[in-house]
Amino acid sequence: QVTLKESGPVLVKPTETLTLTCTVSGFSLSNARLGVSWIRQPPGKALEWLAHIFSNDEKFYSTSLKSRLTISKDTSKSQVVLTMTNMDPVDTATYFCARMVGRGQPDFDYWGQGTLVTVSS
Amino acid sequence: QSVLTQPPSASGTPGQRVTISCSGSSSNIGSNYVYWYQQVPGTAPKLLIFRNNLRPSGVPDRFSGSKSGTSASLAISGLRSEDEADYYCAAWDDSLSGLFGGGTKLTVL
């Protein structure tokens, strides 16, 4: 059974760095056909793709947020970590991690439940 | 504002056929597959259509996708009350980033 679960702080202050962890089960992060993306959704707004990491550690980032994002993985722990620096209230959103099948296509077959992160002082 | 453009809303009565459009450019829809997701508010999105017009196992054949040039469409026939949700198109961009549309809220009247 494939599952993904996001974890991290519920509340962060402006200018702080957000660190989120996606713990996966039912598949390996070393599987060459699979990768993990982070996607966010501000309350009442659309989905926004943030970053992706492939099994070979190749990484892709949102063009508009690239300077603030870092994605990494620990295959032995089955975890994918996203850090976002200089958080702002506009970054308040539900953050999802999702499994991508294949390369370079938004084919997300499994999603985590999402974690709501609020940015406020 | 999303790079992939969708109408913010759509509606239909039970049994009707509804289509939702998604417009992009040559660097995304024009050169890559289109995917469609259904999201009931408060839950994670669910893959509805992959590679332009294929349905994952378990998705009813009432849902269909198509693509032409830099645009794509999702059609829902035999509309049912449980189809009321938000629908998002998605595509990869040649700049090596993923894109989602702005979403379309479907109301079943």
mmCIF file of C-alpha atoms in Angstrom:
data_model
loop_
_atom_site.group_PDB
_atom_site.id
_atom_site.type_symbol
_atom_site.label_atom_id
_atom_site.label_comp_id
_atom_site.label_asym_id
_atom_site.label_seq_id
_atom_site.Cartn_x
_atom_site.Cartn_y
_atom_site.Cartn_z
ATOM 1 C CA GLN A 1 0.000 0.000 0.000
ATOM 2 C CA VAL A 2 1.450 3.300 -1.125
ATOM 3 C CA THR A 3 1.202 6.198 1.310
ATOM 4 C CA LEU A 4 2.774 9.624 1.650
ATOM 5 C CA LYS A 5 2.562 11.730 4.787
ATOM 6 C CA GLU A 6 3.653 15.307 5.253
ATOM 7 C CA SER A 7 4.949 16.612 8.556
ATOM 8 C CA GLY A 8 6.291 19.901 9.796
ATOM 9 C CA PRO A 9 5.384 23.033 11.730
ATOM 10 C CA VAL A 10 1.836 24.324 11.717
ATOM 11 C CA LEU A 11 2.929 27.903 12.320
ATOM 12 C CA VAL A 12 6.036 29.776 11.197
ATOM 13 C CA LYS A 13 6.977 33.415 11.594
ATOM 14 C CA PRO A 14 7.737 35.760 8.711
ATOM 15 C CA THR A 15 11.376 35.556 7.529
ATOM 16 C CA GLU A 16 11.816 32.097 9.095
ATOM 17 C CA THR A 17 12.755 28.980 7.132
ATOM 18 C CA LEU A 18 10.135 26.262 6.684
ATOM 19 C CA THR A 19 11.213 22.614 6.695
ATOM 20 C CA LEU A 20 8.704 19.974 5.644
ATOM 21 C CA THR A 21 9.197 16.222 5.537
ATOM 22 C CA CYS A 22 7.360 13.743 3.331
ATOM 23 C CA THR A 23 7.602 10.182 4.620
ATOM 24 C CA VAL A 24 6.677 7.567 2.036
ATOM 25 C CA SER A 25 5.853 3.888 2.268
ATOM 26 C CA GLY A 26 4.925 1.176 -0.185
ATOM 27 C CA PHE A 27 7.621 2.193 -2.677
ATOM 28 C CA SER A 28 11.289 3.054 -2.705
ATOM 29 C CA LEU A 29 12.780 6.465 -3.434
ATOM 30 C CA SER A 30 15.481 4.579 -5.364
ATOM 31 C CA ASN A 31 12.952 3.277 -7.913
ATOM 32 C CA ALA A 32 14.070 4.735 -11.238
ATOM 33 C CA ARG A 33 10.471 5.149 -12.450
ATOM 34 C CA LEU A 34 9.357 7.211 -9.496
ATOM 35 C CA GLY A 35 9.948 10.601 -7.929
ATOM 36 C CA VAL A 36 8.327 12.950 -5.429
ATOM 37 C CA SER A 37 7.057 16.492 -5.885
ATOM 38 C CA TRP A 38 5.921 19.153 -3.450
ATOM 39 C CA ILE A 39 2.801 21.095 -4.357
ATOM 40 C CA ARG A 40 1.012 23.779 -2.355
ATOM 41 C CA GLN A 41 -2.434 25.322 -2.258
ATOM 42 C CA PRO A 42 -3.237 28.613 -0.496
ATOM 43 C CA PRO A 43 -6.672 28.640 1.140
ATOM 44 C CA GLY A 44 -9.343 28.892 -1.548
ATOM 45 C CA LYS A 45 -6.780 29.100 -4.332
ATOM 46 C CA ALA A 46 -5.215 26.926 -6.999
ATOM 47 C CA LEU A 47 -2.574 24.253 -6.806
ATOM 48 C CA GLU A 48 1.014 25.375 -7.340
ATOM 49 C CA TRP A 49 3.856 22.978 -8.143
ATOM 50 C CA LEU A 50 7.000 23.747 -6.144
ATOM 51 C CA ALA A 51 9.755 21.191 -6.642
ATOM 52 C CA HIS A 52 10.564 17.650 -7.685
ATOM 53 C CA ILE A 53 13.285 15.116 -6.952
ATOM 54 C CA PHE A 54 14.032 12.034 -9.036
ATOM 55 C CA SER A 55 15.506 8.757 -7.884
ATOM 56 C CA ASN A 56 18.930 9.743 -9.232
ATOM 57 C CA ASP A 57 18.795 12.908 -7.081
ATOM 58 C CA GLU A 58 18.107 15.181 -10.055
ATOM 59 C CA LYS A 59 16.060 18.172 -8.888
ATOM 60 C CA PHE A 60 13.722 20.652 -10.545
ATOM 61 C CA TYR A 61 12.242 23.802 -9.041
ATOM 62 C CA SER A 62 9.475 26.270 -9.707
ATOM 63 C CA THR A 63 10.949 29.084 -11.754
ATOM 64 C CA SER A 64 9.391 31.764 -9.546
ATOM 65 C CA LEU A 65 10.429 30.202 -6.221
ATOM 66 C CA LYS A 66 13.700 28.563 -7.153
ATOM 67 C CA SER A 67 15.852 30.916 -5.075
ATOM 68 C CA ARG A 68 13.972 30.001 -1.890
ATOM 69 C CA LEU A 69 13.548 26.243 -2.280
ATOM 70 C CA THR A 70 15.714 23.228 -1.611
ATOM 71 C CA ILE A 71 14.524 19.650 -2.046
ATOM 72 C CA SER A 72 16.443 16.620 -0.862
ATOM 73 C CA LYS A 73 15.861 12.989 0.006
ATOM 74 C CA ASP A 74 17.075 10.331 2.382
ATOM 75 C CA THR A 75 16.375 7.044 0.658
ATOM 76 C CA SER A 76 17.230 4.957 3.710
ATOM 77 C CA LYS A 77 14.605 6.822 5.733
ATOM 78 C CA SER A 78 12.096 7.003 2.849
ATOM 79 C CA GLN A 79 11.880 10.754 3.328
ATOM 80 C CA VAL A 80 11.829 13.761 1.040
ATOM 81 C CA VAL A 81 12.526 17.134 2.629
ATOM 82 C CA LEU A 82 11.576 20.576 1.340
ATOM 83 C CA THR A 83 12.987 23.770 2.785
ATOM 84 C CA MET A 84 11.633 27.192 1.909
ATOM 85 C CA THR A 85 13.475 30.255 3.149
ATOM 86 C CA ASN A 86 12.249 33.733 4.036
ATOM 87 C CA MET A 87 8.655 32.746 4.651
ATOM 88 C CA ASP A 88 5.946 35.373 4.140
ATOM 89 C CA PRO A 89 2.223 35.417 4.990
ATOM 90 C CA VAL A 90 1.469 34.820 1.293
ATOM 91 C CA ASP A 91 3.146 31.417 1.706
ATOM 92 C CA THR A 92 0.308 30.321 3.973
ATOM 93 C CA ALA A 93 -0.990 27.178 2.293
ATOM 94 C CA THR A 94 -1.624 23.480 2.496
ATOM 95 C CA TYR A 95 1.537 21.738 1.362
ATOM 96 C CA PHE A 96 1.193 18.368 -0.361
ATOM 97 C CA CYS A 97 3.768 15.836 -1.405
ATOM 98 C CA ALA A 98 2.878 13.538 -4.292
ATOM 99 C CA ARG A 99 4.446 10.610 -6.109
ATOM 100 C CA MET A 100 5.257 11.181 -9.763
ATOM 101 C CA VAL A 101 5.421 8.316 -12.216
ATOM 102 C CA GLY A 102 7.938 8.622 -15.026
ATOM 103 C CA ARG A 103 10.046 11.604 -15.908
ATOM 104 C CA GLY A 104 8.990 15.139 -16.618
ATOM 105 C CA GLN A 105 5.241 14.733 -16.555
ATOM 106 C CA PRO A 106 2.859 15.765 -13.741
ATOM 107 C CA ASP A 107 1.566 12.196 -13.376
ATOM 108 C CA PHE A 108 0.844 12.239 -9.644
ATOM 109 C CA ASP A 109 -0.802 8.951 -8.779
ATOM 110 C CA TYR A 110 -0.576 9.138 -4.992
ATOM 111 C CA TRP A 111 -0.809 12.195 -2.748
ATOM 112 C CA GLY A 112 -0.327 12.875 0.915
ATOM 113 C CA GLN A 113 -3.190 14.341 2.901
ATOM 114 C CA GLY A 114 -1.466 17.716 3.023
ATOM 115 C CA THR A 115 -0.319 19.853 5.921
ATOM 116 C CA LEU A 116 -1.530 23.397 6.536
ATOM 117 C CA VAL A 117 1.243 25.867 7.240
ATOM 118 C CA THR A 118 0.322 29.330 8.488
ATOM 119 C CA VAL A 119 2.809 32.178 8.316
ATOM 120 C CA SER A 120 2.116 34.772 10.966
ATOM 121 C CA SER A 121 3.919 36.724 13.624
ATOM 122 C CA GLN B 1 -2.116 34.113 -12.420
ATOM 123 C CA SER B 2 -1.598 30.573 -13.720
ATOM 124 C CA VAL B 3 0.235 29.891 -16.987
ATOM 125 C CA LEU B 4 -2.449 27.335 -17.843
ATOM 126 C CA THR B 5 -5.783 29.126 -18.199
ATOM 127 C CA GLN B 6 -9.056 27.560 -17.114
ATOM 128 C CA PRO B 7 -12.509 29.089 -16.690
ATOM 129 C CA PRO B 8 -13.087 29.746 -12.978
ATOM 130 C CA SER B 9 -16.471 28.059 -12.988
ATOM 131 C CA ALA B 10 -18.700 25.663 -14.884
ATOM 132 C CA SER B 11 -22.098 24.212 -14.184
ATOM 133 C CA GLY B 12 -24.636 21.726 -15.435
ATOM 134 C CA THR B 13 -27.680 19.765 -14.445
ATOM 135 C CA PRO B 14 -27.666 16.042 -13.709
ATOM 136 C CA GLY B 15 -27.315 13.998 -16.889
ATOM 137 C CA GLN B 16 -25.844 16.855 -18.902
ATOM 138 C CA ARG B 17 -22.451 16.958 -20.583
ATOM 139 C CA VAL B 18 -20.007 19.599 -19.402
ATOM 140 C CA THR B 19 -16.614 20.547 -20.804
ATOM 141 C CA ILE B 20 -13.779 22.394 -19.095
ATOM 142 C CA SER B 21 -11.050 23.985 -21.168
ATOM 143 C CA CYS B 22 -7.368 24.493 -20.439
ATOM 144 C CA SER B 23 -5.242 26.817 -22.547
ATOM 145 C CA GLY B 24 -1.466 26.897 -22.540
ATOM 146 C CA SER B 25 1.393 27.489 -24.929
ATOM 147 C CA SER B 26 3.827 25.698 -27.195
ATOM 148 C CA SER B 27 6.267 25.128 -24.323
ATOM 149 C CA ASN B 28 3.809 23.248 -22.137
ATOM 150 C CA ILE B 29 0.564 21.824 -23.549
ATOM 151 C CA GLY B 30 1.870 22.167 -27.083
ATOM 152 C CA SER B 31 4.780 19.819 -26.462
ATOM 153 C CA ASN B 32 3.820 17.733 -23.423
ATOM 154 C CA TYR B 33 1.012 15.567 -22.121
ATOM 155 C CA VAL B 34 -1.937 17.060 -20.250
ATOM 156 C CA TYR B 35 -3.237 15.692 -16.968
ATOM 157 C CA TRP B 36 -6.495 16.397 -15.153
ATOM 158 C CA TYR B 37 -7.149 16.273 -11.404
ATOM 159 C CA GLN B 38 -10.372 16.320 -9.424
ATOM 160 C CA GLN B 39 -10.329 17.843 -5.952
ATOM 161 C CA VAL B 40 -13.126 17.785 -3.460
ATOM 162 C CA PRO B 41 -12.501 20.711 -1.071
ATOM 163 C CA GLY B 42 -10.590 19.643 2.012
ATOM 164 C CA THR B 43 -9.067 16.597 0.343
ATOM 165 C CA ALA B 44 -6.041 15.858 -1.825
ATOM 166 C CA PRO B 45 -6.393 15.988 -5.608
ATOM 167 C CA LYS B 46 -7.157 12.765 -7.454
ATOM 168 C CA LEU B 47 -5.736 11.880 -10.866
ATOM 169 C CA LEU B 48 -8.574 11.790 -13.370
ATOM 170 C CA ILE B 49 -6.929 11.793 -16.810
ATOM 171 C CA PHE B 50 -3.304 11.122 -17.741
ATOM 172 C CA ARG B 51 -1.414 11.485 -21.013
ATOM 173 C CA ASN B 52 -4.163 13.648 -22.531
ATOM 174 C CA ASN B 53 -6.943 11.089 -22.695
ATOM 175 C CA LEU B 54 -6.237 8.015 -20.574
ATOM 176 C CA ARG B 55 -8.184 7.123 -17.444
ATOM 177 C CA PRO B 56 -6.613 5.476 -14.400
ATOM 178 C CA SER B 57 -8.268 2.335 -13.182
ATOM 179 C CA GLY B 58 -11.455 3.145 -11.318
ATOM 180 C CA VAL B 59 -12.243 6.429 -13.076
ATOM 181 C CA PRO B 60 -15.621 6.172 -14.841
ATOM 182 C CA ASP B 61 -15.691 6.425 -18.620
ATOM 183 C CA ARG B 62 -17.992 9.439 -18.198
ATOM 184 C CA PHE B 63 -14.746 11.383 -17.893
ATOM 185 C CA SER B 64 -12.735 11.978 -21.051
ATOM 186 C CA GLY B 65 -9.856 14.185 -22.093
ATOM 187 C CA SER B 66 -8.643 15.607 -25.342
ATOM 188 C CA LYS B 67 -5.880 17.856 -26.585
ATOM 189 C CA SER B 68 -5.403 19.937 -29.692
ATOM 190 C CA GLY B 69 -2.417 22.170 -30.227
ATOM 191 C CA THR B 70 -1.905 24.291 -27.125
ATOM 192 C CA SER B 71 -5.309 23.609 -25.606
ATOM 193 C CA ALA B 72 -6.950 20.705 -23.847
ATOM 194 C CA SER B 73 -10.411 19.842 -22.619
ATOM 195 C CA LEU B 74 -12.005 17.673 -19.986
ATOM 196 C CA ALA B 75 -15.512 16.413 -20.733
ATOM 197 C CA ILE B 76 -17.880 14.957 -18.192
ATOM 198 C CA SER B 77 -20.959 13.259 -19.558
ATOM 199 C CA GLY B 78 -23.958 12.043 -17.619
ATOM 200 C CA LEU B 79 -23.237 14.618 -14.922
ATOM 201 C CA ARG B 80 -23.837 13.429 -11.365
ATOM 202 C CA SER B 81 -24.056 15.288 -8.080
ATOM 203 C CA GLU B 82 -20.856 13.643 -6.861
ATOM 204 C CA ASP B 83 -18.961 15.264 -9.742
ATOM 205 C CA GLU B 84 -19.250 18.614 -7.976
ATOM 206 C CA ALA B 85 -15.628 19.487 -7.249
ATOM 207 C CA ASP B 86 -12.695 21.580 -8.414
ATOM 208 C CA TYR B 87 -10.907 20.445 -11.566
ATOM 209 C CA TYR B 88 -7.316 21.246 -12.466
ATOM 210 C CA CYS B 89 -5.356 20.691 -15.637
ATOM 211 C CA ALA B 90 -1.606 20.158 -15.394
ATOM 212 C CA ALA B 91 1.312 19.915 -17.768
ATOM 213 C CA TRP B 92 5.072 19.936 -17.720
ATOM 214 C CA ASP B 93 6.807 22.932 -19.204
ATOM 215 C CA ASP B 94 9.947 22.766 -21.331
ATOM 216 C CA SER B 95 11.572 25.075 -18.759
ATOM 217 C CA LEU B 96 11.631 21.930 -16.584
ATOM 218 C CA SER B 97 8.860 22.902 -14.218
ATOM 219 C CA GLY B 98 5.407 21.607 -13.488
ATOM 220 C CA LEU B 99 2.327 23.710 -14.113
ATOM 221 C CA PHE B 100 -1.242 23.618 -12.851
ATOM 222 C CA GLY B 101 -4.174 25.541 -14.223
ATOM 223 C CA GLY B 102 -6.071 28.001 -12.083
ATOM 224 C CA GLY B 103 -8.804 25.456 -11.438
ATOM 225 C CA THR B 104 -12.478 25.257 -12.404
ATOM 226 C CA LYS B 105 -15.209 24.922 -9.813
ATOM 227 C CA LEU B 106 -17.910 22.635 -11.161
ATOM 228 C CA THR B 107 -21.394 23.075 -9.761
ATOM 229 C CA VAL B 108 -24.107 20.508 -10.352
ATOM 230 C CA LEU B 109 -27.373 22.422 -10.331
#
